[in-house]
Amino acid sequence: MSTNPTSPDTSWFRSLGLGLFLHWGHASTQGWELSWQMTGGVHLQPPALEPVPVRTYFDNAPSFRPERFDPAAWAESAWRAGARYVVFTAKHHDGFAMFDTGLSDYSIAKTWGRDVTGEVVEAFRARGFRIGLYFSIVDWHHEDYPRLTDDAIAKPYRVGVYRRGTEEQWAHYRRFMLGQLEELLTGYGPIDIVWLDGEFEHSEEEWDFAGIRDFIRTHQPDALVNDRCLGHGDFTTPEQQLPVMAPDRPWETCLTMSSTWGYVPSDDTWKSPRTLLHTLIEAASMGGNLLLNIGPTDDGTFPPKAVERLETLAGWMDRHAESVHGTQAGLDLWQFHGPSTRRQLADGGERLYLHLTMRPYERITVRGVPVNRVRAARLLGTGTPLDWSVQPNLKHVHAEAADPSGELYVSVPATELDELCTVVAVDLAVAPVRVDAPAGQAA
Ligand code: GLC
């Protein structure tokens, strides 16, 4: 049970760093975008998609038999890349349950005979991941939602244009939706994150988000719920971009590696591994997480380009993971012109991680540093000590301040730069600084 039933503990979520988002469904057999291929994408929102008739889309479900599905292998490669939580699409807007539901025949348990969500949860939990389930409150396949038809929506989709049923249908649908949610909340052990989506159809009153939040709390008191449970979320979910300013509560940015969420091989807009890494680092420097998406293929493997990106991240994580795992937001940008994170050291000191996402010229400068507390600067990846010096603020010097602040300069030789992102670790002592420490030198 949570200690405070109204607000679950979010501290574990704040410093996870990287999460793996998985968008998977039968659309992958055709290389269609998950759900949105039916609507031809969303008006004005890239990418544009060739619309598929809804009937054709829905009828595709039995073709999905991902024979090489191996969630333990997914978990292993994501873990090595630094991911510490997973969010899996138990059900997307297309209504196809990727779990064993007793409330509908439209599920992978019926078509393929396996509870894919259960297998994903088990494998990732065994590897040490926090577990998140994505669940679309919208269900374009359910008769009482009511089911999507080609003429009921704009193609491409326009937010606010959708078909409505009768009040009775809505009441029935809501019971069904909560029933499936209950199956997920009671059948898969402790769920850390309930990731709702689909708040863009129907009003807040119709959904009764307070009721949905209570319902989740009843079954999983410690689970966090995202902000798409409007007005009742525990964390914020900016999509496809970092927030301009760090939100004042826990947050994650969800991001696709290309432009689509599902497996769409015709989408060749892959972001480079370095760009993905830098986005993760920037998120961590602002105190948030990056929920990085992969759309597995129809045979159950990750697309080669996604594997390549995970492997590049893994190589960097081997040498630099401590700068993004379990850290807090770092310095203000006036102090250091780049992303940074920090952590408390066991002896009361503090370590700063300065991420060089751009190549430095000769040296880097950090401002507003307690100059007499600087102990060491080194390259995190190799442990190589770096030359550094400090200059206290002259006002502090003249005032004979015990703990003056000023500037720190660290030399970073061009030959030592990491191909993806160099990290400079600076250790600061917190122990009282000697009052007679000579100005400009470390105590
Ligand atoms: C958007 C997409 C949806 C995806 C979600 C993830 O809402 O429309 O397909 O699941 O983002 O954040």
Coordinates of C-alpha atoms and ligand atoms in Angstrom, one line a residue:
M1 CA 0.0 0.0 0.0
S2 CA 1.2 3.5 -0.6
T3 CA 1.9 5.7 2.4
N4 CA -0.2 8.4 0.9
P5 CA -3.1 7.2 -1.1
T6 CA -3.7 10.4 -2.9
S7 CA -0.2 10.9 -4.3
P8 CA 2.0 7.9 -5.0
D9 CA 5.7 8.2 -4.5
T10 CA 7.3 9.6 -7.7
S11 CA 10.9 9.8 -6.6
W12 CA 11.9 6.5 -8.3
F13 CA 10.5 7.9 -11.6
R14 CA 12.4 11.2 -11.5
S15 CA 15.8 9.8 -12.1
L16 CA 15.2 6.8 -14.4
G17 CA 16.8 8.5 -17.3
L18 CA 15.8 6.4 -20.2
G19 CA 12.6 4.3 -20.9
L20 CA 11.6 2.1 -23.8
F21 CA 8.3 2.8 -25.4
L22 CA 6.9 -0.1 -27.5
H23 CA 4.2 0.4 -30.1
W24 CA 3.1 -2.9 -31.5
G25 CA 0.1 -4.4 -33.1
H26 CA -1.2 -6.3 -36.2
A27 CA -0.7 -3.2 -38.4
S28 CA 3.0 -4.1 -38.4
T29 CA 2.3 -7.0 -40.8
Q30 CA 1.4 -4.4 -43.5
G31 CA 3.9 -1.8 -42.5
W32 CA 1.0 0.5 -41.5
E33 CA 1.2 3.1 -38.7
L34 CA -0.5 1.8 -35.6
S35 CA -4.2 2.8 -35.7
W36 CA -3.6 6.1 -37.6
Q37 CA -3.2 4.4 -40.9
M38 CA -7.0 4.1 -40.9
T39 CA -7.4 7.9 -40.6
G40 CA -4.6 8.8 -43.0
G41 CA -2.7 10.4 -40.2
V42 CA -3.6 13.6 -38.5
H43 CA -4.4 16.9 -40.2
L44 CA -1.3 19.1 -40.4
Q45 CA 0.7 16.7 -38.3
P46 CA 3.6 14.9 -40.0
P47 CA 3.9 12.3 -41.3
A48 CA 1.2 12.2 -43.8
L49 CA -0.1 8.6 -44.2
E50 CA -2.0 6.9 -47.1
P51 CA -5.4 6.1 -45.6
V52 CA -6.5 2.4 -45.4
P53 CA -10.2 1.6 -45.3
V54 CA -11.1 0.9 -41.7
R55 CA -12.6 -2.5 -42.6
T56 CA -9.4 -3.6 -44.3
Y57 CA -7.4 -2.4 -41.3
F58 CA -9.6 -4.2 -38.7
D59 CA -9.7 -7.4 -40.8
N60 CA -5.9 -7.6 -40.9
A61 CA -5.6 -8.9 -37.3
P62 CA -5.4 -12.7 -38.0
S63 CA -2.3 -12.1 -40.2
F64 CA -0.2 -11.2 -37.2
R65 CA 1.9 -14.1 -36.0
P66 CA 5.2 -12.8 -34.7
E67 CA 7.0 -16.1 -34.6
R68 CA 10.3 -14.7 -33.6
F69 CA 8.9 -12.7 -30.6
D70 CA 11.5 -12.9 -27.8
P71 CA 10.8 -10.3 -25.1
A72 CA 13.8 -11.4 -23.1
A73 CA 16.0 -10.4 -26.0
W74 CA 14.2 -7.1 -26.2
A75 CA 14.7 -6.5 -22.5
E76 CA 18.4 -7.3 -22.7
S77 CA 19.2 -5.0 -25.6
A78 CA 17.1 -2.1 -24.0
W79 CA 18.8 -2.6 -20.6
R80 CA 22.2 -2.5 -22.2
A81 CA 21.2 0.8 -23.9
G82 CA 20.4 2.2 -20.5
A83 CA 16.6 1.9 -20.4
R84 CA 15.2 1.2 -16.9
Y85 CA 11.5 1.3 -17.6
V86 CA 9.3 0.0 -20.4
V87 CA 5.8 1.1 -21.6
F88 CA 4.1 -1.4 -23.8
T89 CA 0.9 -0.8 -25.9
A90 CA -1.5 -3.3 -24.2
K91 CA -4.1 -1.7 -26.4
H92 CA -3.9 1.1 -28.9
H93 CA -6.7 3.2 -30.5
D94 CA -7.4 0.4 -33.0
G95 CA -8.9 -1.7 -30.1
F96 CA -6.8 -4.8 -30.8
A97 CA -5.9 -6.1 -27.3
M98 CA -2.3 -7.3 -27.1
F99 CA -3.3 -9.1 -23.9
D100 CA -5.7 -11.9 -23.0
T101 CA -9.0 -10.1 -22.5
G102 CA -12.2 -11.9 -21.6
L103 CA -14.3 -9.0 -22.7
S104 CA -13.6 -9.1 -26.5
D105 CA -12.6 -11.5 -29.2
Y106 CA -10.4 -8.8 -30.8
S107 CA -7.2 -9.8 -29.2
I108 CA -3.9 -11.4 -29.9
A109 CA -4.7 -14.1 -27.4
K110 CA -7.6 -15.2 -29.7
T111 CA -5.8 -14.7 -33.1
W112 CA -2.3 -16.1 -32.1
G113 CA -3.0 -17.8 -28.9
R114 CA -0.4 -15.9 -26.8
D115 CA -0.7 -13.2 -24.2
V116 CA 2.0 -10.9 -25.6
T117 CA 1.5 -8.3 -22.9
G118 CA 2.0 -10.9 -20.2
E119 CA 5.2 -12.1 -21.8
V120 CA 6.6 -8.6 -22.2
V121 CA 5.8 -7.7 -18.6
E122 CA 7.3 -10.9 -17.3
A123 CA 10.5 -10.6 -19.3
F124 CA 11.1 -7.0 -18.6
R125 CA 10.3 -7.3 -14.9
A126 CA 12.8 -10.2 -14.6
R127 CA 15.5 -8.0 -16.2
G128 CA 14.8 -5.3 -13.6
F129 CA 12.7 -2.8 -15.5
R130 CA 9.9 -0.7 -14.0
I131 CA 6.7 -1.8 -15.8
G132 CA 4.4 0.6 -17.7
L133 CA 1.3 -0.3 -19.7
Y134 CA -0.1 1.9 -22.4
F135 CA -3.8 1.7 -22.7
S136 CA -6.0 3.7 -25.1
I137 CA -9.2 4.7 -23.5
V138 CA -10.5 5.3 -27.1
D139 CA -11.4 2.1 -28.9
W140 CA -12.2 2.5 -32.6
H141 CA -13.2 -1.1 -32.9
H142 CA -15.7 -1.5 -30.2
E143 CA -19.3 -1.4 -31.4
D144 CA -20.5 0.9 -28.7
Y145 CA -17.7 3.3 -28.8
P146 CA -19.0 3.3 -31.6
R147 CA -16.8 1.6 -34.2
L148 CA -15.0 3.9 -36.6
T149 CA -16.4 4.1 -40.2
D150 CA -14.7 5.7 -43.1
D151 CA -17.4 8.3 -43.4
A152 CA -17.5 9.3 -39.7
I153 CA -14.1 10.9 -39.6
A154 CA -12.1 13.3 -41.6
K155 CA -9.2 11.8 -43.4
P156 CA -6.7 12.9 -42.4
Y157 CA -8.1 13.0 -38.9
R158 CA -9.1 16.2 -37.3
V159 CA -9.2 16.5 -33.6
G160 CA -12.8 16.9 -32.5
V161 CA -14.4 15.1 -35.4
Y162 CA -15.6 11.7 -34.4
R163 CA -18.7 9.6 -34.3
R164 CA -20.9 9.5 -31.1
G165 CA -23.3 6.8 -30.1
T166 CA -26.2 7.0 -27.7
E167 CA -25.9 7.5 -24.0
E168 CA -26.6 3.9 -23.4
Q169 CA -23.8 2.9 -25.8
W170 CA -21.5 5.3 -24.0
A171 CA -22.3 3.8 -20.6
H172 CA -21.8 0.4 -21.9
Y173 CA -18.6 1.3 -23.6
R174 CA -17.2 2.9 -20.4
R175 CA -18.0 -0.3 -18.4
F176 CA -16.1 -2.3 -21.1
M177 CA -13.2 0.1 -21.1
L178 CA -12.9 0.0 -17.3
G179 CA -13.3 -3.8 -17.4
Q180 CA -10.3 -4.2 -19.7
L181 CA -8.4 -1.8 -17.6
E182 CA -9.2 -3.9 -14.6
E183 CA -8.0 -7.0 -16.3
L184 CA -4.6 -5.2 -16.9
L185 CA -4.5 -3.9 -13.3
T186 CA -5.3 -7.2 -11.7
G187 CA -3.7 -9.8 -14.0
Y188 CA -0.1 -8.7 -14.4
G189 CA 1.4 -8.1 -11.0
P190 CA 2.5 -4.7 -9.8
I191 CA 2.3 -2.1 -12.5
D192 CA 4.4 1.0 -12.0
I193 CA 3.0 3.2 -14.7
V194 CA -0.4 3.4 -16.3
W195 CA 0.0 5.3 -19.5
L196 CA -3.4 6.4 -20.8
D197 CA -4.0 7.9 -24.2
G198 CA -7.0 9.0 -26.2
E199 CA -8.2 11.9 -24.2
F200 CA -8.7 13.8 -27.4
E201 CA -12.1 12.3 -28.1
H202 CA -15.1 12.9 -25.8
S203 CA -15.2 15.5 -23.0
E204 CA -13.5 15.3 -19.6
E205 CA -16.9 14.9 -18.0
E206 CA -17.8 12.0 -20.2
W207 CA -14.6 10.2 -19.4
D208 CA -14.8 11.1 -15.7
F209 CA -11.0 11.1 -15.2
A210 CA -11.3 11.5 -11.4
G211 CA -13.3 8.2 -11.5
I212 CA -10.7 6.5 -13.7
R213 CA -7.9 7.7 -11.4
D214 CA -9.6 6.3 -8.4
F215 CA -10.3 3.1 -10.2
I216 CA -6.6 2.7 -10.9
R217 CA -5.6 3.6 -7.3
T218 CA -8.0 1.0 -6.0
H219 CA -6.2 -1.7 -7.9
Q220 CA -2.7 -0.4 -8.0
P221 CA -2.2 2.2 -5.2
D222 CA 1.4 2.8 -6.0
A223 CA 1.1 3.1 -9.8
L224 CA 1.8 6.5 -11.4
V225 CA -0.7 7.7 -14.1
N226 CA 0.3 10.0 -16.9
D227 CA -1.2 13.4 -17.5
R228 CA -3.5 12.2 -20.3
C229 CA -5.8 11.2 -17.4
L230 CA -6.7 14.9 -17.6
G231 CA -6.4 16.8 -14.3
H232 CA -5.3 13.7 -12.4
G233 CA -1.8 12.7 -13.8
D234 CA 1.3 12.2 -11.7
F235 CA 3.7 13.1 -14.5
T236 CA 3.7 15.1 -17.7
T237 CA 4.3 13.7 -21.1
P238 CA 5.5 16.2 -23.8
E239 CA 5.5 14.4 -27.1
Q240 CA 8.2 14.5 -29.8
Q241 CA 10.0 17.5 -28.3
L242 CA 11.6 18.5 -25.1
P243 CA 9.7 21.0 -23.0
V244 CA 11.0 24.6 -23.3
M245 CA 11.3 24.8 -19.6
A246 CA 11.4 21.9 -17.1
P247 CA 7.9 21.2 -15.9
D248 CA 7.5 21.7 -12.2
R249 CA 6.6 18.1 -11.7
P250 CA 7.9 14.7 -12.9
W251 CA 8.0 14.4 -16.6
E252 CA 9.2 12.4 -19.6
T253 CA 9.4 13.2 -23.3
C254 CA 8.2 10.5 -25.5
L255 CA 10.0 10.4 -28.9
T256 CA 10.0 8.2 -32.0
M257 CA 13.3 7.1 -33.5
S258 CA 11.8 7.9 -36.9
S259 CA 8.5 9.7 -37.4
T260 CA 6.1 6.9 -36.8
W261 CA 5.2 4.9 -33.6
G262 CA 4.6 1.5 -35.1
Y263 CA 6.7 -0.5 -37.6
V264 CA 6.5 1.5 -40.8
P265 CA 9.4 0.4 -43.0
S266 CA 8.6 3.1 -45.6
D267 CA 9.4 5.7 -43.0
D268 CA 13.1 6.5 -43.5
T269 CA 13.3 9.6 -41.3
W270 CA 15.5 8.0 -38.6
K271 CA 17.2 10.3 -36.1
S272 CA 20.8 9.7 -35.7
P273 CA 22.0 7.8 -32.7
R274 CA 23.9 10.9 -31.5
T275 CA 20.7 13.0 -31.8
L276 CA 18.8 10.5 -29.7
L277 CA 21.6 10.4 -27.1
H278 CA 21.8 14.2 -26.9
T279 CA 18.0 14.3 -26.4
L280 CA 18.3 11.9 -23.5
I281 CA 21.1 13.9 -22.0
E282 CA 19.1 17.2 -22.4
A283 CA 16.1 15.6 -20.8
A284 CA 18.2 14.3 -17.8
S285 CA 19.8 17.8 -17.5
M286 CA 16.3 19.2 -17.0
G287 CA 15.3 16.6 -14.5
G288 CA 13.2 14.5 -16.9
N289 CA 13.2 11.1 -18.6
L290 CA 13.3 10.2 -22.3
L291 CA 10.8 7.5 -23.3
L292 CA 12.3 6.4 -26.6
N293 CA 10.0 4.4 -28.9
I294 CA 10.5 1.3 -31.0
G295 CA 7.9 -0.2 -33.3
P296 CA 8.8 -3.9 -33.4
T297 CA 8.4 -5.7 -36.8
D298 CA 5.7 -8.2 -37.7
D299 CA 8.0 -11.2 -37.0
G300 CA 8.7 -10.0 -33.4
T301 CA 12.1 -8.5 -33.7
F302 CA 13.3 -4.9 -33.5
P303 CA 14.0 -3.2 -36.8
P304 CA 17.7 -3.3 -37.7
K305 CA 18.0 0.5 -37.5
A306 CA 16.5 0.5 -34.0
V307 CA 19.0 -2.2 -33.0
E308 CA 21.8 -0.2 -34.4
R309 CA 20.7 2.8 -32.3
L310 CA 20.3 0.8 -29.1
E311 CA 23.8 -0.6 -29.6
T312 CA 25.3 2.8 -30.0
L313 CA 23.6 4.0 -26.9
A314 CA 24.8 0.8 -25.1
G315 CA 28.4 1.6 -26.1
W316 CA 28.2 5.1 -24.7
M317 CA 26.3 3.8 -21.5
D318 CA 29.2 1.4 -20.8
R319 CA 31.4 4.4 -20.1
H320 CA 29.0 7.1 -19.1
A321 CA 25.8 5.7 -17.6
E322 CA 26.4 7.2 -14.2
S323 CA 25.9 10.6 -15.7
V324 CA 22.3 10.0 -16.6
H325 CA 21.1 7.3 -14.1
G326 CA 20.0 8.4 -10.7
T327 CA 21.1 11.9 -11.3
Q328 CA 19.3 15.3 -10.8
A329 CA 19.0 18.3 -13.0
G330 CA 22.3 20.1 -13.2
L331 CA 23.5 23.6 -13.5
D332 CA 21.6 26.6 -14.9
L333 CA 22.6 27.4 -18.5
W334 CA 24.3 30.7 -17.4
Q335 CA 26.6 28.5 -15.4
F336 CA 27.6 26.1 -18.1
H337 CA 26.6 26.3 -21.7
G338 CA 25.4 22.8 -22.2
P339 CA 23.4 20.1 -20.4
S340 CA 24.6 18.9 -17.0
T341 CA 23.5 16.6 -14.2
R342 CA 24.6 16.1 -10.7
R343 CA 24.6 13.6 -7.9
Q344 CA 25.4 13.6 -4.1
L345 CA 28.5 11.6 -3.1
A346 CA 28.5 9.4 -0.1
D347 CA 31.0 11.6 1.7
G348 CA 28.7 14.6 1.4
G349 CA 30.4 16.0 -1.7
E350 CA 28.8 16.5 -5.0
R351 CA 29.7 15.4 -8.5
L352 CA 28.8 17.5 -11.6
Y353 CA 28.5 15.8 -15.0
L354 CA 29.1 18.3 -17.8
H355 CA 27.9 17.0 -21.1
L356 CA 29.8 18.3 -24.1
T357 CA 27.2 18.0 -26.8
M358 CA 29.2 20.5 -28.8
R359 CA 32.9 20.4 -29.4
P360 CA 34.8 22.7 -26.9
Y361 CA 37.6 25.0 -28.0
E362 CA 40.5 24.3 -25.6
R363 CA 38.6 24.6 -22.4
I364 CA 35.2 24.9 -20.8
T365 CA 34.0 27.4 -18.2
V366 CA 31.7 26.8 -15.3
R367 CA 30.4 29.9 -13.5
G368 CA 29.1 30.3 -10.0
V369 CA 31.2 27.5 -8.6
P370 CA 32.4 27.4 -5.0
V371 CA 35.9 27.6 -6.2
N372 CA 37.7 26.4 -3.1
R373 CA 35.7 23.2 -3.0
V374 CA 36.8 21.9 -6.4
R375 CA 38.7 18.7 -5.9
A376 CA 39.1 17.1 -9.3
A377 CA 38.0 17.1 -12.9
R378 CA 38.3 14.1 -15.2
L379 CA 36.9 12.6 -18.3
L380 CA 34.1 10.2 -17.2
G381 CA 34.6 7.8 -20.1
T382 CA 38.3 7.1 -19.6
G383 CA 39.0 8.4 -16.1
T384 CA 41.7 10.7 -17.6
P385 CA 42.4 13.6 -15.2
L386 CA 42.0 17.0 -16.7
D387 CA 43.9 20.2 -16.0
W388 CA 41.7 22.8 -14.3
S389 CA 42.0 26.1 -12.5
V390 CA 39.7 28.4 -10.7
Q391 CA 39.3 32.2 -10.4
P392 CA 37.3 33.5 -7.4
N393 CA 35.0 36.4 -7.8
L394 CA 37.1 39.5 -6.8
K395 CA 34.4 40.9 -4.5
H396 CA 34.5 37.6 -2.5
V397 CA 38.2 37.8 -2.4
H398 CA 38.2 41.3 -1.1
A399 CA 35.6 40.4 1.5
E400 CA 37.8 37.5 2.5
A401 CA 34.8 35.2 2.0
A402 CA 35.3 31.7 3.5
D403 CA 33.6 30.0 0.6
P404 CA 34.0 32.2 -2.4
S405 CA 32.4 31.5 -5.7
G406 CA 33.9 32.1 -9.1
E407 CA 34.8 30.4 -12.3
L408 CA 36.2 27.0 -13.0
Y409 CA 38.2 26.3 -16.2
V410 CA 38.7 22.8 -17.4
S411 CA 41.0 22.0 -20.3
V412 CA 39.6 19.4 -22.7
P413 CA 42.1 18.3 -25.3
A414 CA 40.6 17.7 -28.7
T415 CA 42.3 14.3 -28.8
E416 CA 40.2 13.2 -25.8
L417 CA 36.8 13.9 -27.2
D418 CA 34.1 11.2 -27.3
E419 CA 32.5 10.7 -30.7
L420 CA 29.0 10.8 -29.3
C421 CA 29.2 13.0 -26.2
T422 CA 32.2 13.7 -23.9
V423 CA 31.4 13.9 -20.2
V424 CA 33.5 15.9 -17.8
A425 CA 33.0 14.9 -14.1
V426 CA 33.8 17.5 -11.5
D427 CA 34.0 16.6 -7.9
L428 CA 33.2 19.2 -5.3
A429 CA 33.9 18.9 -1.6
V430 CA 31.3 20.0 0.8
A431 CA 33.5 19.8 3.9
P432 CA 34.1 23.3 5.4
V433 CA 36.5 25.2 3.3
R434 CA 39.7 26.6 5.0
V435 CA 39.2 30.3 5.6
D436 CA 42.9 31.0 4.8
A437 CA 42.8 29.1 1.5
P438 CA 44.8 31.1 -1.0
A439 CA 42.6 32.8 -3.5
G440 CA 42.4 31.0 -6.9
Q441 CA 43.5 27.6 -5.6
A442 CA 41.7 24.5 -4.4
A443 CA 41.6 24.0 -0.7
Ligands
GLC1 C1 0.3 10.2 -30.2 C2 0.0 9.2 -31.3 C3 -0.2 7.9 -30.7 C4 0.9 7.5 -29.8 C5 1.1 8.5 -28.8 C6 2.3 8.3 -27.9 O1 -0.8 10.5 -29.4 O2 -1.1 9.6 -31.9 O3 -0.3 7.0 -31.8 O4 0.5 6.3 -29.2 O5 1.3 9.8 -29.4 O6 2.5 9.4 -27.1

